[in-house]
Short mmCIF file of C-alpha atoms and ligand atoms in Angstrom, two decimals:
data_model
loop_
_atom_site.label_atom_id
_atom_site.label_comp_id
_atom_site.label_asym_id
_atom_site.label_seq_id
_atom_site.Cartn_x
_atom_site.Cartn_y
_atom_site.Cartn_z
CA MET L 941 0.00 0.00 0.00
CA PRO L 942 1.61 3.31 -0.99
CA GLU L 943 1.97 5.83 1.78
CA ALA L 944 0.40 9.27 1.76
CA ASP L 945 2.49 11.90 0.00
CA THR L 946 4.41 13.29 2.98
CA SER L 947 7.46 14.48 1.05
CA LYS L 948 8.81 17.73 2.41
CA LYS L 949 9.98 18.65 -1.08
CA GLN L 950 8.17 21.64 -2.55
CA LYS L 951 5.68 20.56 -5.24
CA GLN L 952 6.39 21.95 -8.71
CA TYR L 953 3.31 22.74 -10.80
CA HIS L 954 5.03 24.89 -13.46
CA GLU L 955 1.86 26.95 -13.74
CA ASP L 956 3.50 29.21 -16.33
CA VAL L 957 4.26 26.34 -18.74
CA PRO L 958 1.08 25.25 -20.53
CA MET L 959 0.82 21.53 -21.25
CA GLU L 960 1.46 20.77 -24.93
CA THR L 961 -1.58 19.56 -26.88
CA PRO L 962 -0.30 17.65 -29.91
CA GLY L 963 -2.96 16.23 -32.22
CA PHE L 964 -5.88 18.34 -30.98
CA PHE L 965 -6.55 21.77 -29.54
CA LEU L 966 -7.67 20.52 -26.12
CA LYS L 967 -5.43 19.43 -23.29
CA GLY L 968 -5.17 15.67 -22.90
CA ALA L 969 -7.38 14.90 -25.92
CA GLY L 970 -4.74 14.29 -28.59
CA ASN L 971 -5.00 10.49 -28.43
CA LEU L 972 -8.78 10.25 -28.39
CA ASP L 973 -10.85 8.84 -31.24
CA TRP L 974 -12.43 11.02 -33.96
CA GLY L 975 -15.95 10.88 -32.53
CA MET L 976 -14.78 11.89 -29.08
CA LYS L 977 -12.76 14.79 -30.49
CA ASN L 978 -15.64 15.89 -32.68
CA ARG L 979 -18.00 15.99 -29.72
CA LEU L 980 -15.46 17.94 -27.66
CA ALA L 981 -15.06 20.38 -30.57
CA ARG L 982 -18.81 21.01 -30.45
CA ILE L 983 -18.61 21.91 -26.74
CA PHE L 984 -15.28 23.79 -26.77
CA ASN L 985 -14.91 26.42 -29.49
CA PRO L 986 -11.91 25.29 -31.59
CA ASP L 987 -10.91 28.94 -32.21
CA THR L 988 -10.54 29.81 -28.52
CA GLY L 989 -10.32 26.36 -26.94
CA ARG L 990 -12.97 27.50 -24.47
CA THR L 991 -16.66 27.10 -23.70
CA VAL L 992 -19.57 28.82 -21.98
CA MET L 993 -21.88 26.10 -20.74
CA LEU L 994 -25.27 26.89 -19.25
CA ALA L 995 -26.04 24.57 -16.29
CA ILE L 996 -29.75 24.06 -15.67
CA ASP L 997 -29.74 20.57 -14.13
CA HIS L 998 -30.37 21.73 -10.53
CA GLY L 999 -33.86 20.21 -10.45
CA TYR L 1000 -32.45 16.68 -10.38
CA PHE L 1001 -31.93 17.01 -6.63
CA GLN L 1002 -33.61 20.27 -5.60
CA GLY L 1003 -36.76 20.52 -7.67
CA PRO L 1004 -37.92 23.83 -9.18
CA THR L 1005 -34.92 25.97 -8.27
CA THR L 1006 -35.36 29.76 -8.32
CA GLY L 1007 -35.04 30.86 -11.94
CA LEU L 1008 -35.77 27.36 -13.25
CA GLU L 1009 -39.46 27.20 -12.28
CA ARG L 1010 -40.48 27.48 -15.96
CA ILE L 1011 -37.64 26.35 -18.18
CA ASP L 1012 -39.89 26.66 -21.24
CA LEU L 1013 -40.46 30.37 -20.58
CA ASN L 1014 -37.22 31.56 -19.00
CA ILE L 1015 -34.46 29.26 -20.16
CA VAL L 1016 -35.21 27.94 -23.64
CA PRO L 1017 -34.85 31.48 -25.12
CA LEU L 1018 -31.40 31.72 -23.50
CA MET L 1019 -30.07 28.50 -24.99
CA PRO L 1020 -28.97 29.89 -28.37
CA HIS L 1021 -26.52 32.18 -26.52
CA ALA L 1022 -24.66 29.35 -24.76
CA ASP L 1023 -21.98 27.12 -26.28
CA ALA L 1024 -23.44 24.01 -24.60
CA ILE L 1025 -26.31 23.13 -22.25
CA MET L 1026 -25.98 20.91 -19.16
CA LEU L 1027 -29.33 19.42 -18.20
CA THR L 1028 -31.32 16.29 -17.35
CA ARG L 1029 -33.00 14.00 -19.84
CA GLY L 1030 -36.40 14.83 -18.36
CA ILE L 1031 -36.03 18.50 -19.20
CA LEU L 1032 -34.47 17.74 -22.58
CA ARG L 1033 -37.35 15.54 -23.70
CA THR L 1034 -40.20 17.53 -22.19
CA THR L 1035 -39.09 21.09 -22.75
CA VAL L 1036 -36.24 21.57 -25.20
CA PRO L 1037 -37.15 21.72 -28.89
CA PRO L 1038 -35.23 19.07 -30.88
CA SER L 1039 -34.47 21.78 -33.42
CA LEU L 1040 -31.93 23.18 -30.94
CA THR L 1041 -28.51 22.29 -32.33
CA LYS L 1042 -26.46 23.26 -29.28
CA PRO L 1043 -24.40 20.41 -27.81
CA ILE L 1044 -26.01 18.71 -24.83
CA VAL L 1045 -24.04 17.70 -21.73
CA MET L 1046 -26.30 15.15 -20.12
CA ARG L 1047 -26.59 14.79 -16.32
CA CYS L 1048 -26.26 11.03 -15.73
CA SER L 1049 -26.21 10.74 -11.93
CA GLY L 1050 -28.87 11.16 -9.29
CA GLY L 1051 -30.67 9.49 -6.44
CA PRO L 1052 -30.85 11.51 -3.23
CA SER L 1053 -32.83 14.72 -2.99
CA ILE L 1054 -31.77 17.80 -1.08
CA LEU L 1055 -33.46 16.16 1.94
CA LYS L 1056 -30.90 13.33 2.09
CA GLU L 1057 -27.16 12.60 1.92
CA LEU L 1058 -26.26 13.93 -1.53
CA SER L 1059 -23.19 11.77 -2.11
CA ASN L 1060 -25.34 8.65 -2.23
CA GLU L 1061 -25.82 8.88 -6.01
CA GLN L 1062 -26.06 6.22 -8.68
CA LEU L 1063 -25.96 6.41 -12.45
CA SER L 1064 -29.30 7.58 -13.79
CA VAL L 1065 -29.03 7.35 -17.59
CA ASP L 1066 -28.06 4.39 -19.74
CA ILE L 1067 -25.55 4.94 -22.53
CA GLU L 1068 -28.06 3.78 -25.17
CA ASP L 1069 -30.40 6.54 -24.07
CA ALA L 1070 -27.57 9.08 -24.15
CA ILE L 1071 -26.90 8.03 -27.76
CA ARG L 1072 -30.62 8.25 -28.60
CA MET L 1073 -30.61 11.84 -27.34
CA ASN L 1074 -27.54 12.63 -29.48
CA VAL L 1075 -25.63 14.07 -26.52
CA ALA L 1076 -22.18 15.62 -26.87
CA ALA L 1077 -21.04 14.58 -23.38
CA ILE L 1078 -22.20 12.77 -20.27
CA THR L 1079 -21.64 14.00 -16.74
CA LEU L 1080 -21.97 13.13 -13.08
CA GLN L 1081 -21.14 14.31 -9.61
CA VAL L 1082 -18.01 12.93 -7.88
CA PHE L 1083 -17.82 13.26 -4.09
CA ILE L 1084 -14.13 13.03 -3.19
CA GLY L 1085 -13.94 12.83 0.60
CA GLY L 1086 -17.72 12.49 0.84
CA GLU L 1087 -19.60 9.78 2.65
CA HIS L 1088 -20.14 7.76 -0.53
CA GLU L 1089 -16.84 8.61 -2.18
CA THR L 1090 -16.12 5.11 -3.49
CA ARG L 1091 -19.58 4.69 -4.97
CA SER L 1092 -19.41 8.01 -6.79
CA ILE L 1093 -15.94 7.16 -8.15
CA HIS L 1094 -17.24 3.80 -9.29
CA ASN L 1095 -20.16 5.58 -11.00
CA MET L 1096 -17.60 7.76 -12.76
CA THR L 1097 -15.42 4.90 -14.01
CA LYS L 1098 -18.52 3.07 -15.26
CA LEU L 1099 -19.69 6.18 -17.10
CA VAL L 1100 -16.21 6.71 -18.57
CA ASP L 1101 -16.16 3.10 -19.81
CA MET L 1102 -19.61 3.49 -21.38
CA GLY L 1103 -18.60 6.79 -22.99
CA LEU L 1104 -15.37 5.36 -24.38
CA ARG L 1105 -17.32 2.52 -25.96
CA TYR L 1106 -19.28 4.99 -28.10
CA GLY L 1107 -16.98 8.01 -28.36
CA ILE L 1108 -18.86 10.19 -25.85
CA PRO L 1109 -16.73 12.30 -23.47
CA THR L 1110 -17.41 12.29 -19.73
CA MET L 1111 -17.27 15.39 -17.54
CA ALA L 1112 -16.82 14.91 -13.77
CA VAL L 1113 -18.25 17.53 -11.42
CA THR L 1114 -16.25 17.78 -8.19
CA ALA L 1115 -18.97 18.12 -5.56
CA VAL L 1116 -18.00 19.49 -2.17
CA GLY L 1117 -19.83 18.47 1.00
CA LYS L 1118 -21.28 21.26 3.16
CA ASP L 1119 -18.64 20.94 5.88
CA MET L 1120 -15.63 20.37 3.65
CA VAL L 1121 -12.86 22.88 3.04
CA ARG L 1122 -12.91 24.41 -0.45
CA ASP L 1123 -9.29 25.16 -1.17
CA ALA L 1124 -6.75 24.53 -3.91
CA LYS L 1125 -5.35 21.49 -2.10
CA TYR L 1126 -8.78 19.83 -2.10
CA PHE L 1127 -9.58 20.68 -5.73
CA ARG L 1128 -6.13 19.57 -6.93
CA LEU L 1129 -6.83 16.21 -5.31
CA ALA L 1130 -10.38 15.92 -6.64
CA CYS L 1131 -9.66 17.07 -10.22
CA ARG L 1132 -6.55 14.95 -10.57
CA ILE L 1133 -8.35 11.81 -9.34
CA CYS L 1134 -11.12 12.36 -11.90
CA ALA L 1135 -8.60 12.84 -14.72
CA GLU L 1136 -6.47 9.87 -13.67
CA LEU L 1137 -9.56 7.67 -13.67
CA GLY L 1138 -10.39 8.66 -17.21
CA VAL L 1139 -12.73 11.63 -17.61
CA GLN L 1140 -12.15 13.89 -20.60
CA PHE L 1141 -12.91 17.14 -18.73
CA VAL L 1142 -13.69 18.31 -15.21
CA LYS L 1143 -16.00 20.92 -13.75
CA THR L 1144 -14.77 22.43 -10.51
CA TYR L 1145 -15.05 25.51 -8.33
CA TYR L 1146 -12.89 28.60 -8.43
CA VAL L 1147 -10.72 29.38 -5.43
CA PRO L 1148 -8.92 32.73 -5.21
CA GLU L 1149 -5.66 31.25 -3.93
CA ASP L 1150 -3.55 29.04 -6.22
CA PHE L 1151 -6.30 28.20 -8.72
CA GLU L 1152 -3.60 27.87 -11.40
CA THR L 1153 -2.07 24.92 -9.52
CA ILE L 1154 -5.40 23.09 -9.94
CA THR L 1155 -5.49 23.63 -13.70
CA ALA L 1156 -1.74 22.96 -14.10
CA SER L 1157 -1.86 19.62 -12.26
CA CYS L 1158 -4.94 18.37 -14.10
CA PRO L 1159 -4.10 16.86 -17.53
CA VAL L 1160 -7.58 17.51 -18.97
CA PRO L 1161 -9.50 20.80 -19.41
CA ILE L 1162 -11.23 22.33 -16.40
CA VAL L 1163 -14.43 24.35 -16.62
CA MET L 1164 -15.36 26.59 -13.72
CA ALA L 1165 -18.58 25.93 -11.82
CA GLY L 1166 -20.56 29.04 -11.01
CA GLY L 1167 -21.83 28.38 -7.49
CA LYS L 1168 -24.26 30.52 -5.56
CA LYS L 1169 -25.52 33.81 -6.98
CA LEU L 1170 -23.11 36.73 -6.69
CA ALA L 1171 -23.44 40.33 -7.81
CA GLU L 1172 -22.86 40.37 -11.59
CA PHE L 1173 -19.55 42.22 -11.35
CA ASP L 1174 -18.24 39.70 -8.82
CA ALA L 1175 -19.34 36.73 -10.94
CA LEU L 1176 -17.63 38.23 -14.00
CA THR L 1177 -14.49 38.84 -11.93
CA MET L 1178 -14.52 35.23 -10.72
CA ALA L 1179 -14.90 33.94 -14.30
CA TYR L 1180 -12.11 36.23 -15.46
CA HIS L 1181 -9.66 34.98 -12.83
CA ALA L 1182 -10.58 31.35 -13.52
CA ILE L 1183 -9.95 31.80 -17.25
CA GLN L 1184 -6.71 33.68 -16.70
CA GLY L 1185 -5.78 30.94 -14.20
CA GLY L 1186 -6.02 28.26 -16.88
CA ALA L 1187 -9.70 27.23 -16.96
CA SER L 1188 -10.98 26.24 -20.41
CA GLY L 1189 -14.36 27.79 -19.85
CA VAL L 1190 -17.24 27.99 -17.42
CA ASP L 1191 -20.36 25.97 -16.68
CA MET L 1192 -22.56 28.49 -14.88
CA GLY L 1193 -26.13 28.25 -13.71
CA ARG L 1194 -27.46 30.51 -10.98
CA ASN L 1195 -25.14 33.40 -11.81
CA ILE L 1196 -26.78 33.49 -15.22
CA PHE L 1197 -30.40 32.46 -14.80
CA GLN L 1198 -30.87 34.24 -11.44
CA SER L 1199 -29.49 37.48 -12.87
CA ASP L 1200 -31.95 40.31 -13.56
CA ALA L 1201 -30.80 40.13 -17.18
CA PRO L 1202 -29.77 36.55 -17.96
CA GLU L 1203 -29.12 37.05 -21.67
CA ALA L 1204 -26.95 40.11 -21.02
CA MET L 1205 -25.07 38.18 -18.34
CA MET L 1206 -24.48 35.25 -20.65
CA LYS L 1207 -23.05 37.54 -23.32
CA ALA L 1208 -20.85 39.32 -20.78
CA VAL L 1209 -19.53 35.97 -19.49
CA SER L 1210 -18.93 34.89 -23.06
CA SER L 1211 -16.77 37.95 -23.70
CA VAL L 1212 -14.68 37.12 -20.62
CA VAL L 1213 -14.27 33.52 -21.76
CA HIS L 1214 -13.71 33.92 -25.48
CA GLN L 1215 -12.23 37.41 -25.73
CA ASN L 1216 -10.33 37.74 -22.44
CA THR L 1217 -12.42 40.83 -21.64
CA THR L 1218 -11.62 42.34 -18.25
CA PRO L 1219 -14.31 42.28 -15.54
CA LYS L 1220 -14.81 46.04 -15.92
CA GLU L 1221 -15.30 45.82 -19.69
CA ALA L 1222 -17.54 42.78 -19.33
CA TYR L 1223 -19.66 44.55 -16.73
CA GLU L 1224 -20.08 47.47 -19.12
CA ILE L 1225 -21.27 44.99 -21.77
CA PHE L 1226 -23.72 43.56 -19.21
CA GLU L 1227 -25.08 46.98 -18.25
CA THR L 1228 -25.40 48.14 -21.86
CA LEU L 1229 -27.27 45.01 -22.95
CA LYS L 1230 -29.43 45.03 -19.83
CA ASN L 1231 -30.49 48.62 -20.46
CA GLN L 1232 -31.23 47.93 -24.13
CA LYS L 1233 -33.85 45.41 -23.05
C1 5RP R 1808 -24.63 20.50 -9.38
C2 5RP R 1808 -24.14 20.91 -10.72
C3 5RP R 1808 -24.89 21.97 -11.36
O1 5RP R 1808 -24.98 21.78 -12.72
C4 5RP R 1808 -24.21 23.25 -11.31
O2 5RP R 1808 -22.96 23.25 -10.74
C5 5RP R 1808 -24.99 24.26 -10.74
O3 5RP R 1808 -24.58 25.41 -11.37
P1 5RP R 1808 -24.35 26.72 -10.52
O4 5RP R 1808 -23.59 26.31 -9.29
O5 5RP R 1808 -23.55 27.60 -11.41
O6 5RP R 1808 -25.70 27.25 -10.24
O7 5RP R 1808 -23.22 20.42 -11.26
O8 5RP R 1808 -23.58 20.41 -8.53
#
């Protein structure tokens, strides 16, 4: 049994040396098959290597979340402005028009509601159904350090195996328990475990200190999770620092659909992600578009 890493030697992340990406524009994807690369190229813009995903899957454990009460009215009109949509198959089939050509990142884990222990998830979508829905990627929650850590990791490796069989990339979401510390050390551990066990990209939270060590030590792209609603300027600042710290995009929910002007916010986030716009410039874009409405 290997021992814990107790070396006193300073770790070297070489944050300023980007990992080379021979064979494809995305980190760690050079040796994947054509179908897998093609799906990733639908999610991540090949010109910038980045993505703005809209996460609206919250209902799978917390029901009609604020802002998602009527996805048909409030969210479907927003979808054309995102690069990809993360959602459940129930919402896809009931509410999203099949004429939408945006890539779908399908939530494939579930089980406990907000009333129970959230780490006790199982896989919730079969790969045949994911193929039927023409998804671009499959995704699940991984609870490193959580009560059901091993089960969620096993869910992940099963999903990765199913995805590899059919050329569908898997995104792991590093879920953090209520009482757990959210710092770079934790997210380095969680993201690296997910990458080592085979996912093609990871969604994780931004931390102000040493975020670049998380992206540098993870050999696949990282997209930043949005988290709870912040003031728009603060959310744009967080996205900016994540992108400048090596994130390959964002997957934001509440900070977009709970904004007073969700479409303006999505476009402002997009400028941060794809054009390296500063938070101040992006906020001006937000205000201008908001006032035009
Ligand atoms: C649940 C998820 C959700 O998709 C997502 O993270 C929620 O988005 P946001 O935090 O930006 O509202 O993965 O953990």
